N, CA, C and O of each residue as an XYZ file, in Angstrom:
272
protein
N     -36.154    171.466   -162.567
C     -37.312    171.518   -161.674
C     -37.428    172.965   -161.130
O     -36.443    173.568   -160.702
N     -38.623    173.474   -161.164
C     -38.842    174.840   -160.706
C     -38.846    174.953   -159.186
O     -38.988    173.957   -158.476
N     -38.691    176.157   -158.711
C     -38.642    176.437   -157.282
C     -39.950    176.038   -156.591
O     -39.937    175.406   -155.534
N     -41.056    176.408   -157.191
C     -42.362    176.113   -156.596
C     -42.562    174.589   -156.485
O     -43.047    174.100   -155.465
N     -42.197    173.861   -157.512
C     -42.341    172.407   -157.465
C     -41.452    171.796   -156.380
O     -41.889    170.914   -155.641
N     -40.220    172.261   -156.286
C     -39.295    171.768   -155.285
C     -39.832    172.022   -153.881
O     -39.746    171.150   -153.017
N     -40.382    173.206   -153.649
C     -40.930    173.541   -152.330
C     -42.147    172.659   -151.998
O     -42.306    172.212   -150.862
N     -42.991    172.420   -152.991
C     -44.128    171.528   -152.750
C     -43.699    170.114   -152.425
O     -44.250    169.487   -151.520
N     -42.714    169.605   -153.159
C     -42.198    168.277   -152.877
C     -41.594    168.174   -151.482
O     -41.775    167.167   -150.797
N     -40.881    169.207   -151.062
C     -40.298    169.220   -149.708
C     -41.397    169.209   -148.671
O     -41.314    168.457   -147.699
N     -42.440    170.034   -148.852
C     -43.552    170.077   -147.903
C     -44.284    168.745   -147.856
O     -44.685    168.279   -146.790
N     -44.451    168.140   -149.025
C     -45.114    166.839   -149.077
C     -44.308    165.806   -148.323
O     -44.871    165.022   -147.558
N     -42.986    165.787   -148.524
C     -42.125    164.837   -147.812
C     -42.223    165.011   -146.315
O     -42.284    164.022   -145.584
N     -42.240    166.261   -145.832
C     -42.364    166.532   -144.416
C     -43.713    166.053   -143.883
O     -43.771    165.409   -142.836
N     -44.776    166.356   -144.584
C     -46.118    165.952   -144.186
C     -46.252    164.447   -144.208
O     -46.820    163.856   -143.290
N     -45.735    163.826   -145.249
C     -45.812    162.377   -145.361
C     -45.047    161.696   -144.221
O     -45.538    160.722   -143.651
N     -43.881    162.184   -143.891
C     -43.100    161.628   -142.798
C     -43.826    161.783   -141.476
O     -43.815    160.869   -140.651
N     -44.460    162.939   -141.264
C     -45.218    163.172   -140.033
C     -46.413    162.248   -139.901
O     -46.703    161.732   -138.821
N     -47.105    162.045   -141.018
C     -48.249    161.126   -141.018
C     -47.801    159.703   -140.725
O     -48.478    158.973   -140.001
N     -46.664    159.305   -141.282
C     -46.159    157.981   -141.041
C     -45.787    157.805   -139.583
O     -46.156    156.807   -138.965
N     -45.062    158.762   -139.026
C     -44.692    158.665   -137.594
C     -45.898    158.631   -136.702
O     -45.952    157.845   -135.756
N     -46.888    159.489   -136.993
C     -48.109    159.519   -136.186
C     -48.868    158.206   -136.290
O     -49.388    157.715   -135.288
N     -48.940    157.631   -137.483
C     -49.617    156.359   -137.672
C     -48.904    155.223   -136.964
O     -49.541    154.350   -136.374
N     -47.583    155.239   -137.025
C     -46.786    154.194   -136.374
C     -46.906    154.284   -134.860
O     -46.995    153.266   -134.174
N     -46.908    155.510   -134.345
C     -47.052    155.705   -132.878
C     -48.422    155.178   -132.439
O     -48.520    154.461   -131.443
N     -49.471    155.530   -133.172
C     -50.831    155.079   -132.837
C     -50.920    153.547   -132.937
O     -51.554    152.903   -132.101
N     -50.298    152.987   -133.938
C     -50.277    151.538   -134.145
C     -49.653    150.847   -132.944
O     -50.164    149.831   -132.472
N     -48.551    151.394   -132.451
C     -47.896    150.804   -131.274
C     -48.719    150.979   -130.005
O     -48.727    150.098   -129.146
N     -49.399    152.089   -129.882
C     -50.208    152.358   -128.690
C     -51.447    151.459   -128.619
O     -52.003    151.271   -127.537
N     -51.882    150.912   -129.733
C     -53.090    150.080   -129.761
C     -52.727    148.611   -129.949
O     -53.395    147.895   -130.694
N     -51.684    148.169   -129.285
C     -51.251    146.768   -129.335
C     -51.064    146.236   -130.754
O     -51.486    145.126   -131.081
N     -50.426    147.049   -131.582
C     -50.076    146.692   -132.940
C     -51.282    146.301   -133.801
O     -51.223    145.380   -134.616
N     -52.363    147.030   -133.587
C     -53.545    146.915   -134.469
C     -53.827    148.307   -135.032
O     -53.437    149.313   -134.440
N     -54.472    148.355   -136.118
C     -54.818    149.654   -136.717
C     -55.906    150.316   -135.902
O     -56.540    149.678   -135.062
N     -56.123    151.598   -136.151
C     -57.161    152.343   -135.458
C     -58.523    151.710   -135.715
O     -59.333    151.569   -134.799
N     -58.768    151.335   -136.948
C     -60.054    150.748   -137.314
C     -60.243    149.427   -136.578
O     -61.311    149.170   -136.023
N     -59.204    148.585   -136.572
C     -59.293    147.307   -135.841
C     -59.538    147.543   -134.358
O     -60.333    146.845   -133.728
N     -58.850    148.530   -133.812
C     -59.023    148.844   -132.392
C     -60.438    149.274   -132.084
O     -61.000    148.864   -131.068
N     -61.035    150.105   -132.953
C     -62.405    150.561   -132.776
C     -63.385    149.374   -132.862
O     -64.340    149.295   -132.089
N     -63.140    148.463   -133.802
C     -64.016    147.328   -133.969
C     -63.968    146.425   -132.738
O     -64.999    145.942   -132.269
N     -62.765    146.204   -132.223
C     -62.597    145.373   -131.024
C     -63.349    145.996   -129.845
O     -64.063    145.306   -129.118
N     -63.181    147.304   -129.668
C     -63.888    147.988   -128.576
C     -65.400    147.884   -128.734
O     -66.129    147.702   -127.759
N     -65.859    148.003   -129.981
C     -67.313    147.908   -130.249
C     -67.813    146.487   -129.926
O     -68.882    146.317   -129.338
N     -67.038    145.487   -130.313
C     -67.436    144.111   -130.047
C     -67.464    143.852   -128.529
O     -68.384    143.211   -128.020
N     -66.461    144.352   -127.824
C     -66.419    144.183   -126.361
C     -67.623    144.852   -125.695
O     -68.242    144.287   -124.793
N     -67.945    146.069   -126.155
C     -69.087    146.773   -125.587
C     -70.398    146.031   -125.878
O     -71.280    145.959   -125.022
N     -70.515    145.483   -127.089
C     -71.724    144.739   -127.474
C     -71.863    143.483   -126.603
O     -72.961    143.163   -126.150
N     -70.758    142.777   -126.372
C     -70.787    141.572   -125.550
C     -71.161    141.919   -124.113
O     -71.932    141.194   -123.484
N     -70.630    143.010   -123.589
C     -70.957    143.452   -122.235
C     -72.434    143.828   -122.119
O     -73.092    143.488   -121.137
N     -72.943    144.524   -123.121
C     -74.344    144.885   -123.136
C     -75.249    143.674   -123.128
O     -76.208    143.604   -122.360
N     -74.937    142.721   -123.990
C     -75.749    141.500   -124.073
C     -75.704    140.695   -122.791
O     -76.713    140.125   -122.378
N     -74.532    140.643   -122.151
C     -74.390    139.948   -120.892
C     -75.238    140.584   -119.784
O     -75.913    139.891   -119.024
N     -75.187    141.899   -119.713
C     -75.991    142.584   -118.668
C     -77.472    142.493   -118.955
O     -78.283    142.418   -118.032
N     -77.834    142.500   -120.226
C     -79.245    142.357   -120.601
C     -79.740    140.974   -120.188
O     -80.852    140.855   -119.674
N     -78.944    139.928   -120.397
C     -79.351    138.570   -119.963
C     -79.510    138.520   -118.453
O     -80.463    137.925   -117.951
N     -78.579    139.144   -117.717
C     -78.671    139.176   -116.254
C     -79.943    139.853   -115.805
O     -80.621    139.358   -114.904
N     -80.283    140.979   -116.414
C     -81.518    141.663   -116.047
C     -82.754    140.850   -116.343
O     -83.687    140.822   -115.541
N     -82.773    140.186   -117.484
C     -83.913    139.355   -117.821
C     -84.055    138.173   -116.865
O     -85.171    137.819   -116.484
N     -82.939    137.560   -116.472
C     -82.968    136.455   -115.523
C     -83.472    136.937   -114.153
O     -84.290    136.273   -113.518
N     -82.980    138.083   -113.714
C     -83.437    138.580   -112.409
C     -84.927    138.952   -112.438
O     -85.634    138.787   -111.444
N     -85.394    139.457   -113.594
C     -86.815    139.761   -113.707
C     -87.645    138.509   -113.655
O     -88.695    138.493   -113.014
N     -87.201    137.451   -114.319
C     -87.913    136.183   -114.310
C     -87.949    135.586   -112.916
O     -88.962    135.028   -112.494
N     -86.839    135.706   -112.206
C     -86.764    135.179   -110.837
C     -87.734    135.920   -109.918
O     -88.421    135.302   -109.105
N     -87.787    137.233   -110.050
C     -88.698    138.024   -109.214
C     -90.144    137.701   -109.532
O     -90.988    137.661   -108.637
N     -90.436    137.468   -110.824
C     -91.805    137.153   -111.261
C     -92.228    135.795   -110.683
O     -93.376    135.645   -110.263
N     -91.341    134.823   -110.653
C     -91.652    133.511   -110.122
C     -91.863    133.553   -108.621
O     -92.646    132.762   -108.095
N     -91.197    134.441   -107.923
C     -91.298    134.521   -106.469
C     -92.645    135.079   -106.011
O     -93.046    134.868   -104.867
N     -93.329    135.776   -106.881
C     -94.603    136.412   -106.509
C     -95.673    135.428   -106.451
O     -96.816    135.776   -106.154
């Protein structure tokens, strides 16, 4: 094996290990879900909150309209 190839393999091993550690740390920080799953859950929560507030606003508008 040539020197250049050996150096590339060593750099790849270091980079791969760093990516694994970073991914594992992130996985642990997000309650053992992947980044994508975490983003989807946050999006769903935000959507549910939006729809809930929208319903509240529509109900309050209907109530005010009836009172007139």
